[in-house]
């Protein structure tokens, strides 16, 4: 009996390992293209940003502050990836995108959508006390090998509106509950313009896990994720996050703070996590 039980457990363990989904996730505010920004203009940064994206080969990348020309530049250098998103100003091409790039060799897109962080989420609008319209992009992916589905949400909360940030995370959570089925896994990436302990992060931490807090290995090079292009700054403001469903395992977390040519490629660092379910 013990031998039979051992064999059954061994087969179960092997089959579970064989059908687990391992995902590399990144959240990256790439800084909007401002042509007059001299050395920090997109023309002078795009290759460095694309090199970072290419070197880590994340399966899922939630970006923020990307204009359409930036999205197109990145897509041209990332074969094997597709993306979903709209411009926040008109729901088509105008304004910043919060796009989600995904490895189309591993995952099939099953659903896609977006909503505005406002009282009228189906219409491009500015919500509450926000300075700008803000959008949340979402996709449902199916793993080609295991046929398991999981959701990805990506957003950028307002930098000025305190009420907007607090209401936005509640709206996002309500949308997650509305769209997803019980036991479906969820990833949430974004620039939340909020540090740990502030209400938006405290609220989300009750619903989802912060990958930094759950990670078995921390390989971060900085505590903060916002650098303002200042290579001498104290890196203390952690405002970019990757959150995951409670049952997702997190193996690695890091803030990728490398410089390229003695400059930061963006005024934010990419946040990176390796997860499994």
Coordinates of C-alpha atoms in Angstrom, one line a residue:
X1 CA 0.0 0.0 0.0
X2 CA 2.8 2.4 0.9
X3 CA 4.6 1.7 -2.4
X4 CA 1.4 2.3 -4.4
X5 CA 0.7 5.5 -2.5
X6 CA 4.3 6.7 -3.2
X7 CA 3.9 5.9 -6.9
X8 CA 0.6 7.8 -7.1
X9 CA 2.1 10.8 -5.3
X10 CA 5.2 10.7 -7.5
X11 CA 3.1 10.7 -10.7
X12 CA 0.9 13.5 -9.4
X13 CA 4.0 15.6 -8.5
X14 CA 5.5 15.0 -12.0
X15 CA 2.3 15.8 -13.8
X16 CA 1.8 19.0 -11.7
X17 CA 5.3 20.2 -12.5
X18 CA 4.7 19.4 -16.2
X19 CA 1.5 21.4 -16.4
X20 CA 2.5 24.4 -14.2
X21 CA 2.7 27.7 -16.0
X22 CA 5.9 29.7 -15.4
X23 CA 5.6 33.3 -16.4
X24 CA 8.1 36.2 -16.4
X25 CA 6.3 39.5 -15.8
X26 CA 7.4 43.1 -16.1
X27 CA 5.9 46.5 -15.4
X28 CA 7.6 49.4 -17.1
X29 CA 6.8 53.1 -17.3
X30 CA 8.9 54.0 -20.3
X31 CA 8.3 57.8 -20.0
X32 CA 6.2 59.6 -22.6
X33 CA 7.9 60.9 -25.7
X34 CA 8.9 64.5 -25.2
X35 CA 10.9 65.6 -28.3
X36 CA 12.3 68.7 -26.5
X37 CA 13.7 66.6 -23.6
X38 CA 17.2 66.7 -25.1
X39 CA 19.2 63.6 -24.0
X40 CA 16.1 62.2 -22.4
X41 CA 14.0 62.4 -25.5
X42 CA 12.6 59.1 -26.8
X43 CA 14.9 59.2 -29.9
X44 CA 17.9 59.0 -27.5
X45 CA 16.4 56.4 -25.3
X46 CA 14.4 53.9 -27.4
X47 CA 17.2 51.6 -28.2
X48 CA 18.2 51.4 -24.5
X49 CA 14.6 50.6 -23.5
X50 CA 14.3 48.0 -26.2
X51 CA 17.6 46.4 -25.2
X52 CA 16.3 46.0 -21.6
X53 CA 13.1 44.5 -22.8
X54 CA 15.0 42.2 -25.1
X55 CA 17.5 41.1 -22.5
X56 CA 14.9 40.0 -20.0
X57 CA 12.4 38.5 -22.5
X58 CA 9.4 38.8 -20.1
X59 CA 6.3 36.9 -21.2
X60 CA 4.0 39.7 -20.1
X61 CA 4.9 43.4 -20.1
X62 CA 2.6 46.1 -18.8
X63 CA 3.8 49.5 -20.0
X64 CA 2.8 53.0 -19.1
X65 CA 3.2 56.4 -20.7
X66 CA 3.6 55.0 -24.2
X67 CA 2.5 57.1 -27.1
X68 CA 1.6 55.2 -30.3
X69 CA 5.0 55.9 -32.0
X70 CA 6.7 54.5 -28.9
X71 CA 4.5 51.4 -29.0
X72 CA 5.3 50.9 -32.7
X73 CA 9.0 51.4 -32.1
X74 CA 9.0 48.7 -29.4
X75 CA 6.8 46.3 -31.4
X76 CA 9.2 46.6 -34.3
X77 CA 12.1 45.3 -32.1
X78 CA 10.1 42.6 -30.4
X79 CA 9.2 39.9 -32.9
X80 CA 7.1 37.1 -31.4
X81 CA 5.1 39.6 -29.3
X82 CA 1.7 41.1 -29.8
X83 CA 0.1 44.0 -27.8
X84 CA -3.2 45.4 -26.8
X85 CA -4.1 49.0 -25.8
X86 CA -5.7 52.3 -26.8
X87 CA -4.8 55.9 -26.5
X88 CA -6.4 57.3 -23.3
X89 CA -7.5 60.6 -24.9
X90 CA -10.0 59.2 -27.4
X91 CA -9.9 55.4 -27.0
X92 CA -8.2 55.0 -30.4
X93 CA -4.7 56.5 -31.1
X94 CA -4.5 59.8 -29.2
X95 CA -2.7 60.2 -25.9
X96 CA -0.8 57.8 -23.7
X97 CA -1.4 54.1 -23.9
X98 CA -1.1 51.6 -21.1
X99 CA -0.4 48.7 -23.4
X100 CA 0.1 45.0 -22.6
X101 CA 2.7 43.2 -24.6
X102 CA 2.6 39.4 -24.5
X103 CA 4.5 36.5 -25.9
X104 CA 2.3 35.4 -28.8
X105 CA 4.3 32.2 -29.2
X106 CA 3.3 31.0 -25.8
X107 CA -0.2 32.5 -25.4
X108 CA -3.3 32.9 -27.4
X109 CA -5.4 36.1 -26.9
X110 CA -8.9 35.1 -25.9
X111 CA -10.4 38.4 -24.8
X112 CA -9.2 42.1 -24.7
X113 CA -10.6 45.4 -23.4
X114 CA -10.1 48.6 -21.6
X115 CA -11.9 51.0 -19.4
X116 CA -11.4 54.5 -18.0
X117 CA -10.7 55.2 -14.4
X118 CA -13.7 57.5 -14.0
X119 CA -17.4 57.7 -13.2
X120 CA -18.0 56.7 -16.8
X121 CA -15.5 53.9 -17.5
X122 CA -16.8 53.1 -21.0
X123 CA -16.1 56.7 -22.2
X124 CA -12.8 58.4 -22.4
X125 CA -13.1 60.8 -19.5
X126 CA -11.2 62.3 -16.6
X127 CA -12.3 60.8 -13.3
X128 CA -12.8 62.6 -10.0
X129 CA -9.9 64.9 -9.1
X130 CA -7.5 63.5 -11.6
X131 CA -5.4 65.7 -13.9
X132 CA -5.6 63.5 -16.9
X133 CA -7.8 60.7 -18.3
X134 CA -6.5 57.3 -17.1
X135 CA -7.1 53.9 -18.6
X136 CA -6.8 50.3 -17.6
X137 CA -6.1 47.6 -20.2
X138 CA -6.9 44.0 -19.8
X139 CA -6.5 40.7 -21.7
X140 CA -7.4 37.0 -21.2
X141 CA -4.6 34.7 -22.4
X142 CA -4.6 30.9 -22.9
X143 CA -1.4 29.0 -22.6
X144 CA -0.9 26.9 -25.8
X145 CA 0.6 24.0 -23.9
X146 CA -1.6 23.7 -20.9
X147 CA -4.8 25.4 -22.2
X148 CA -5.0 27.2 -18.8
X149 CA -6.4 30.8 -18.9
X150 CA -5.2 33.8 -16.9
X151 CA -6.0 37.5 -16.9
X152 CA -3.7 40.5 -17.1
X153 CA -4.6 44.0 -16.1
X154 CA -2.4 47.0 -16.6
X155 CA -2.9 50.6 -15.5
X156 CA -1.4 54.0 -14.6
X157 CA -3.1 55.9 -11.8
X158 CA -3.2 59.7 -11.7
X159 CA -0.2 61.5 -10.2
X160 CA -2.3 64.4 -8.6
X161 CA -5.7 63.1 -7.8
X162 CA -5.8 61.5 -4.3
X163 CA -9.5 60.7 -4.5
X164 CA -8.9 59.4 -8.1
X165 CA -6.3 57.0 -7.0
X166 CA -8.4 55.6 -4.2
X167 CA -11.5 55.3 -6.3
X168 CA -9.5 53.9 -9.3
X169 CA -8.2 50.8 -7.5
X170 CA -11.7 50.0 -6.3
X171 CA -13.0 50.4 -9.8
X172 CA -10.2 48.1 -11.1
X173 CA -11.0 45.5 -8.5
X174 CA -14.7 45.6 -9.3
X175 CA -13.9 45.1 -12.9
X176 CA -11.7 42.2 -12.1
X177 CA -14.5 40.6 -10.2
X178 CA -16.9 41.3 -13.0
X179 CA -14.8 39.9 -15.8
X180 CA -13.0 36.9 -14.2
X181 CA -14.4 33.6 -13.1
X182 CA -13.7 32.0 -9.7
X183 CA -10.2 30.4 -9.4
X184 CA -9.0 32.2 -12.6
X185 CA -5.5 33.7 -12.0
X186 CA -5.0 37.5 -12.3
X187 CA -2.0 39.6 -12.8
X188 CA -2.1 43.4 -12.2
X189 CA 0.8 45.6 -13.3
X190 CA 1.1 49.4 -13.2
X191 CA 2.4 52.7 -12.1
X192 CA 0.2 53.4 -9.1
X193 CA 1.7 56.7 -8.1
X194 CA 1.4 55.5 -4.5
X195 CA 3.8 54.1 -2.0
X196 CA 3.4 51.2 0.3
X197 CA 1.1 52.1 3.2
X198 CA -1.0 54.6 1.2
X199 CA -4.7 53.7 0.7
X200 CA -4.5 52.5 -2.9
X201 CA -1.8 50.0 -2.1
X202 CA -3.3 48.9 1.2
X203 CA -6.6 48.2 -0.6
X204 CA -5.1 46.1 -3.4
X205 CA -2.9 44.2 -0.9
X206 CA -6.1 42.9 0.7
X207 CA -7.2 41.5 -2.6
X208 CA -4.0 40.5 -4.4
X209 CA -0.4 39.7 -3.4
X210 CA 2.5 42.1 -3.9
X211 CA 5.2 40.1 -5.7
X212 CA 7.9 41.8 -3.7
X213 CA 6.4 40.7 -0.4
X214 CA 5.7 37.2 -1.6
X215 CA 8.9 36.5 -3.5
X216 CA 11.2 33.7 -2.5
X217 CA 14.2 35.6 -3.9
X218 CA 14.7 39.4 -4.0
X219 CA 17.2 40.5 -6.6
X220 CA 16.3 44.2 -6.6
X221 CA 19.0 46.8 -7.1
X222 CA 16.9 49.6 -5.6
X223 CA 14.1 50.0 -3.2
X224 CA 12.4 52.8 -5.2
X225 CA 11.2 52.5 -8.8
X226 CA 11.1 56.2 -9.7
X227 CA 14.4 57.9 -10.5
X228 CA 13.4 61.1 -12.4
X229 CA 16.4 60.5 -14.7
X230 CA 18.7 61.5 -11.8
X231 CA 21.5 59.0 -11.4
X232 CA 22.5 60.6 -8.0
X233 CA 19.0 60.5 -6.5
X234 CA 18.1 58.4 -3.5
X235 CA 15.9 55.6 -4.9
X236 CA 13.2 55.5 -2.2
X237 CA 9.8 56.0 -4.0
X238 CA 8.4 52.6 -4.9
X239 CA 5.3 53.4 -7.0
X240 CA 5.4 50.6 -9.7
X241 CA 4.1 47.2 -8.8
X242 CA 3.2 43.7 -10.0
X243 CA 0.3 42.2 -8.0
X244 CA -0.9 38.6 -8.5
X245 CA -3.7 36.3 -7.3
X246 CA -3.3 34.9 -3.8
X247 CA -2.5 31.3 -5.0
X248 CA 0.2 32.3 -7.4
X249 CA 3.8 31.4 -6.4
X250 CA 6.4 34.1 -6.7
X251 CA 10.0 32.9 -7.2
X252 CA 11.8 36.1 -8.0
X253 CA 11.4 39.9 -7.8
X254 CA 13.6 42.7 -8.7
X255 CA 13.8 46.4 -9.6
X256 CA 16.1 46.6 -12.7
X257 CA 18.1 49.8 -12.1
X258 CA 20.9 49.4 -14.6
X259 CA 22.1 52.4 -16.5
X260 CA 22.9 52.5 -20.2
X261 CA 25.7 54.9 -21.2
X262 CA 25.7 56.5 -17.7
X263 CA 22.0 57.3 -18.1
X264 CA 18.8 55.7 -17.1
X265 CA 16.6 54.6 -20.1
X266 CA 13.5 55.9 -18.4
X267 CA 12.5 58.0 -15.3
X268 CA 11.1 54.7 -13.9
X269 CA 12.8 51.4 -13.4
X270 CA 11.2 48.3 -14.8
X271 CA 9.8 45.9 -12.1
X272 CA 10.3 42.2 -12.8
X273 CA 8.9 39.1 -11.3
X274 CA 9.0 35.4 -12.1
X275 CA 5.8 33.5 -11.0
X276 CA 4.2 30.1 -11.4
X277 CA 0.8 28.5 -11.0

